[in-house]
JSON list of C-alpha atoms in Angstrom, two decimals:
[
{"chain": "A", "resi": 1, "resn": "PRO", "atom": "CA", "xyz": [-15.47, -22.89, 14.21]},
{"chain": "A", "resi": 2, "resn": "ILE", "atom": "CA", "xyz": [-12.93, -25.40, 12.61]},
{"chain": "A", "resi": 3, "resn": "LYS", "atom": "CA", "xyz": [-16.39, -28.10, 11.66]},
{"chain": "A", "resi": 4, "resn": "ARG", "atom": "CA", "xyz": [-16.96, -24.95, 9.05]},
{"chain": "A", "resi": 5, "resn": "ILE", "atom": "CA", "xyz": [-13.29, -25.59, 7.28]},
{"chain": "A", "resi": 6, "resn": "PRO", "atom": "CA", "xyz": [-13.40, -27.84, 4.70]},
{"chain": "A", "resi": 7, "resn": "GLN", "atom": "CA", "xyz": [-11.16, -30.97, 5.74]},
{"chain": "A", "resi": 8, "resn": "THR", "atom": "CA", "xyz": [-8.68, -30.70, 2.94]},
{"chain": "A", "resi": 9, "resn": "ILE", "atom": "CA", "xyz": [-7.67, -26.74, 3.90]},
{"chain": "A", "resi": 10, "resn": "ILE", "atom": "CA", "xyz": [-7.26, -28.09, 7.47]},
{"chain": "A", "resi": 11, "resn": "ASP", "atom": "CA", "xyz": [-4.92, -30.63, 6.11]},
{"chain": "A", "resi": 12, "resn": "LYS", "atom": "CA", "xyz": [-2.55, -28.71, 3.80]},
{"chain": "A", "resi": 13, "resn": "TYR", "atom": "CA", "xyz": [-2.15, -25.26, 6.66]},
{"chain": "A", "resi": 14, "resn": "GLU", "atom": "CA", "xyz": [-2.44, -28.00, 9.56]},
{"chain": "A", "resi": 15, "resn": "LEU", "atom": "CA", "xyz": [-5.22, -26.01, 11.57]},
{"chain": "A", "resi": 16, "resn": "GLU", "atom": "CA", "xyz": [-5.45, -28.49, 14.21]},
{"chain": "A", "resi": 17, "resn": "LYS", "atom": "CA", "xyz": [-2.25, -27.33, 16.08]},
{"chain": "A", "resi": 18, "resn": "TYR", "atom": "CA", "xyz": [-4.31, -23.27, 16.31]},
{"chain": "A", "resi": 19, "resn": "VAL", "atom": "CA", "xyz": [-7.19, -25.19, 17.68]},
{"chain": "A", "resi": 20, "resn": "VAL", "atom": "CA", "xyz": [-8.94, -23.74, 20.91]},
{"chain": "A", "resi": 21, "resn": "ASN", "atom": "CA", "xyz": [-12.50, -25.09, 22.25]},
{"chain": "A", "resi": 22, "resn": "GLY", "atom": "CA", "xyz": [-13.40, -25.77, 18.66]},
{"chain": "A", "resi": 23, "resn": "ILE", "atom": "CA", "xyz": [-12.89, -22.41, 17.23]},
{"chain": "A", "resi": 24, "resn": "VAL", "atom": "CA", "xyz": [-9.16, -21.72, 14.55]},
{"chain": "A", "resi": 25, "resn": "TYR", "atom": "CA", "xyz": [-7.43, -18.72, 16.23]},
{"chain": "A", "resi": 26, "resn": "PHE", "atom": "CA", "xyz": [-4.90, -16.42, 14.44]},
{"chain": "A", "resi": 27, "resn": "GLU", "atom": "CA", "xyz": [-3.91, -13.11, 14.95]},
{"chain": "A", "resi": 28, "resn": "VAL", "atom": "CA", "xyz": [-3.36, -10.71, 11.62]},
{"chain": "A", "resi": 29, "resn": "THR", "atom": "CA", "xyz": [-0.40, -8.52, 11.49]},
{"chain": "A", "resi": 30, "resn": "LYS", "atom": "CA", "xyz": [-0.54, -6.76, 8.12]},
{"chain": "A", "resi": 31, "resn": "GLY", "atom": "CA", "xyz": [-2.90, -5.60, 5.86]},
{"chain": "A", "resi": 32, "resn": "MET", "atom": "CA", "xyz": [-4.75, -7.89, 3.52]},
{"chain": "A", "resi": 33, "resn": "TYR", "atom": "CA", "xyz": [-5.65, -7.48, 0.08]},
{"chain": "A", "resi": 34, "resn": "GLY", "atom": "CA", "xyz": [-9.41, -7.21, -0.82]},
{"chain": "A", "resi": 35, "resn": "LEU", "atom": "CA", "xyz": [-10.89, -6.17, 2.38]},
{"chain": "A", "resi": 36, "resn": "PRO", "atom": "CA", "xyz": [-12.38, -2.25, 3.02]},
{"chain": "A", "resi": 37, "resn": "GLN", "atom": "CA", "xyz": [-10.10, -0.91, 5.45]},
{"chain": "A", "resi": 38, "resn": "ALA", "atom": "CA", "xyz": [-6.93, -2.30, 3.29]},
{"chain": "A", "resi": 39, "resn": "GLY", "atom": "CA", "xyz": [-6.74, 1.03, 1.06]},
{"chain": "A", "resi": 40, "resn": "LYS", "atom": "CA", "xyz": [-7.35, 3.52, 3.84]},
{"chain": "A", "resi": 41, "resn": "GLN", "atom": "CA", "xyz": [-4.54, 1.35, 5.85]},
{"chain": "A", "resi": 42, "resn": "ALA", "atom": "CA", "xyz": [-2.47, 2.05, 3.27]},
{"chain": "A", "resi": 43, "resn": "ASN", "atom": "CA", "xyz": [-3.63, 5.43, 2.33]},
{"chain": "A", "resi": 44, "resn": "ASP", "atom": "CA", "xyz": [-2.72, 5.92, 6.18]},
{"chain": "A", "resi": 45, "resn": "GLN", "atom": "CA", "xyz": [0.40, 4.59, 5.86]},
{"chain": "A", "resi": 46, "resn": "VAL", "atom": "CA", "xyz": [1.74, 6.46, 3.19]},
{"chain": "A", "resi": 47, "resn": "ILE", "atom": "CA", "xyz": [1.04, 9.40, 4.58]},
{"chain": "A", "resi": 48, "resn": "GLU", "atom": "CA", "xyz": [2.66, 8.97, 8.21]},
{"chain": "A", "resi": 49, "resn": "PHE", "atom": "CA", "xyz": [5.90, 7.38, 5.95]},
{"chain": "A", "resi": 50, "resn": "LEU", "atom": "CA", "xyz": [6.27, 10.48, 3.99]},
{"chain": "A", "resi": 51, "resn": "GLN", "atom": "CA", "xyz": [5.82, 13.56, 6.21]},
{"chain": "A", "resi": 52, "resn": "PRO", "atom": "CA", "xyz": [9.14, 13.60, 7.65]},
{"chain": "A", "resi": 53, "resn": "HIS", "atom": "CA", "xyz": [10.39, 14.14, 3.91]},
{"chain": "A", "resi": 54, "resn": "GLY", "atom": "CA", "xyz": [8.04, 17.12, 3.38]},
{"chain": "A", "resi": 55, "resn": "TYR", "atom": "CA", "xyz": [4.95, 15.21, 1.55]},
{"chain": "A", "resi": 56, "resn": "LYS", "atom": "CA", "xyz": [1.70, 16.32, 3.22]},
{"chain": "A", "resi": 57, "resn": "GLU", "atom": "CA", "xyz": [-2.16, 15.82, 2.47]},
{"chain": "A", "resi": 58, "resn": "CYS", "atom": "CA", "xyz": [-3.96, 17.80, 0.21]},
{"chain": "A", "resi": 59, "resn": "SER", "atom": "CA", "xyz": [-6.31, 19.96, 2.42]},
{"chain": "A", "resi": 60, "resn": "ILE", "atom": "CA", "xyz": [-9.14, 19.33, -0.29]},
{"chain": "A", "resi": 61, "resn": "THR", "atom": "CA", "xyz": [-8.89, 16.20, -1.83]},
{"chain": "A", "resi": 62, "resn": "HIS", "atom": "CA", "xyz": [-8.19, 13.12, 0.46]},
{"chain": "A", "resi": 63, "resn": "GLY", "atom": "CA", "xyz": [-5.50, 10.44, -0.94]},
{"chain": "A", "resi": 64, "resn": "MET", "atom": "CA", "xyz": [-3.90, 12.76, -2.54]},
{"chain": "A", "resi": 65, "resn": "LEU", "atom": "CA", "xyz": [0.05, 13.88, -1.55]},
{"chain": "A", "resi": 66, "resn": "GLN", "atom": "CA", "xyz": [1.79, 16.87, -2.49]},
{"chain": "A", "resi": 67, "resn": "HIS", "atom": "CA", "xyz": [5.81, 17.88, -1.40]},
{"chain": "A", "resi": 68, "resn": "ASP", "atom": "CA", "xyz": [5.68, 21.31, 0.57]},
{"chain": "A", "resi": 69, "resn": "THR", "atom": "CA", "xyz": [8.38, 22.27, -2.08]},
{"chain": "A", "resi": 70, "resn": "ARG", "atom": "CA", "xyz": [8.91, 20.39, -4.99]},
{"chain": "A", "resi": 71, "resn": "GLY", "atom": "CA", "xyz": [6.57, 20.16, -7.88]},
{"chain": "A", "resi": 72, "resn": "ILE", "atom": "CA", "xyz": [4.94, 16.81, -7.43]},
{"chain": "A", "resi": 73, "resn": "THR", "atom": "CA", "xyz": [1.68, 15.51, -6.65]},
{"chain": "A", "resi": 74, "resn": "PHE", "atom": "CA", "xyz": [0.30, 11.79, -6.67]},
{"chain": "A", "resi": 75, "resn": "CYS", "atom": "CA", "xyz": [-2.78, 9.76, -5.33]},
{"chain": "A", "resi": 76, "resn": "LEU", "atom": "CA", "xyz": [-2.76, 6.44, -3.42]},
{"chain": "A", "resi": 77, "resn": "VAL", "atom": "CA", "xyz": [-5.23, 4.69, -4.62]},
{"chain": "A", "resi": 78, "resn": "VAL", "atom": "CA", "xyz": [-5.28, 1.28, -2.82]},
{"chain": "A", "resi": 79, "resn": "ASP", "atom": "CA", "xyz": [-2.15, -0.13, -3.83]},
{"chain": "A", "resi": 80, "resn": "ASP", "atom": "CA", "xyz": [-1.40, 2.46, -7.14]},
{"chain": "A", "resi": 81, "resn": "PHE", "atom": "CA", "xyz": [-0.10, 5.68, -7.13]},
{"chain": "A", "resi": 82, "resn": "THR", "atom": "CA", "xyz": [-0.70, 8.05, -10.01]},
{"chain": "A", "resi": 83, "resn": "ILE", "atom": "CA", "xyz": [2.20, 10.92, -10.45]},
{"chain": "A", "resi": 84, "resn": "LYS", "atom": "CA", "xyz": [1.98, 14.52, -11.53]},
{"chain": "A", "resi": 85, "resn": "TYR", "atom": "CA", "xyz": [5.94, 15.84, -11.55]},
{"chain": "A", "resi": 86, "resn": "THR", "atom": "CA", "xyz": [7.25, 19.08, -13.38]},
{"chain": "A", "resi": 87, "resn": "ASN", "atom": "CA", "xyz": [10.48, 17.63, -13.90]},
{"chain": "A", "resi": 88, "resn": "LEU", "atom": "CA", "xyz": [12.44, 13.34, -13.24]},
{"chain": "A", "resi": 89, "resn": "ASP", "atom": "CA", "xyz": [14.46, 15.00, -10.10]},
{"chain": "A", "resi": 90, "resn": "ASN", "atom": "CA", "xyz": [10.95, 15.54, -8.31]},
{"chain": "A", "resi": 91, "resn": "LEU", "atom": "CA", "xyz": [10.06, 12.02, -9.49]},
{"chain": "A", "resi": 92, "resn": "ASN", "atom": "CA", "xyz": [13.21, 10.28, -9.06]},
{"chain": "A", "resi": 93, "resn": "HIS", "atom": "CA", "xyz": [13.10, 12.09, -5.02]},
{"chain": "A", "resi": 94, "resn": "LEU", "atom": "CA", "xyz": [9.15, 10.49, -4.38]},
{"chain": "A", "resi": 95, "resn": "HIS", "atom": "CA", "xyz": [10.47, 6.76, -5.64]},
{"chain": "A", "resi": 96, "resn": "ASN", "atom": "CA", "xyz": [14.03, 6.45, -3.86]},
{"chain": "A", "resi": 97, "resn": "ILE", "atom": "CA", "xyz": [11.96, 8.03, -0.25]},
{"chain": "A", "resi": 98, "resn": "LEU", "atom": "CA", "xyz": [9.75, 4.76, -1.08]},
{"chain": "A", "resi": 99, "resn": "ASN", "atom": "CA", "xyz": [12.38, 2.33, -1.88]},
{"chain": "A", "resi": 100, "resn": "GLN", "atom": "CA", "xyz": [13.42, 2.95, 1.16]},
{"chain": "A", "resi": 101, "resn": "HIS", "atom": "CA", "xyz": [9.91, 1.43, 2.88]},
{"chain": "A", "resi": 102, "resn": "TYR", "atom": "CA", "xyz": [8.15, -0.68, 0.44]},
{"chain": "A", "resi": 103, "resn": "LYS", "atom": "CA", "xyz": [9.77, -3.42, -1.43]},
{"chain": "A", "resi": 104, "resn": "GLN", "atom": "CA", "xyz": [8.94, -2.54, -5.48]},
{"chain": "A", "resi": 105, "resn": "TYR", "atom": "CA", "xyz": [9.30, -5.37, -7.98]},
{"chain": "A", "resi": 106, "resn": "SER", "atom": "CA", "xyz": [9.80, -2.78, -10.81]},
{"chain": "A", "resi": 107, "resn": "THR", "atom": "CA", "xyz": [11.00, 0.53, -11.44]},
{"chain": "A", "resi": 108, "resn": "PRO", "atom": "CA", "xyz": [7.78, 2.80, -12.46]},
{"chain": "A", "resi": 109, "resn": "SER", "atom": "CA", "xyz": [6.20, 2.77, -15.44]},
{"chain": "A", "resi": 110, "resn": "ILE", "atom": "CA", "xyz": [6.70, 6.46, -16.41]},
{"chain": "A", "resi": 111, "resn": "LYS", "atom": "CA", "xyz": [3.59, 7.52, -18.68]},
{"chain": "A", "resi": 112, "resn": "LYS", "atom": "CA", "xyz": [3.59, 11.34, -20.70]},
{"chain": "A", "resi": 113, "resn": "SER", "atom": "CA", "xyz": [0.36, 12.72, -20.18]},
{"chain": "A", "resi": 114, "resn": "THR", "atom": "CA", "xyz": [-0.61, 16.10, -21.47]},
{"chain": "A", "resi": 115, "resn": "GLY", "atom": "CA", "xyz": [-3.65, 15.92, -19.50]},
{"chain": "A", "resi": 116, "resn": "GLY", "atom": "CA", "xyz": [-6.30, 15.35, -22.47]},
{"chain": "A", "resi": 117, "resn": "PRO", "atom": "CA", "xyz": [-7.41, 12.15, -23.74]},
{"chain": "A", "resi": 118, "resn": "GLN", "atom": "CA", "xyz": [-5.11, 9.72, -24.77]},
{"chain": "A", "resi": 119, "resn": "ASN", "atom": "CA", "xyz": [-4.53, 6.68, -27.50]}
]
């Protein structure tokens, strides 16, 4: 109901034009950060987008994907990727595919890991 929204917010976003019978109506067409469903929605979209490029979800670990023939595996957690790759060409392959669908503000941060504790 519009009466529960502070007047400063109503004025700032000109909400009066969206009121019907005392209620503000909006349709959400994109995911919203902070919602419990946002992580699952993002994961489902990535899986669907990457499948034609040879990536598939691992059968045992939900949210982990791997390529059919390339030595690359990655995990999506909310909006961050953790990627394990065997050579830079495999990483670039994934990065180029993701750039086709998602706007990226910077290149990936590459950190080499030996699998042991990091200092």
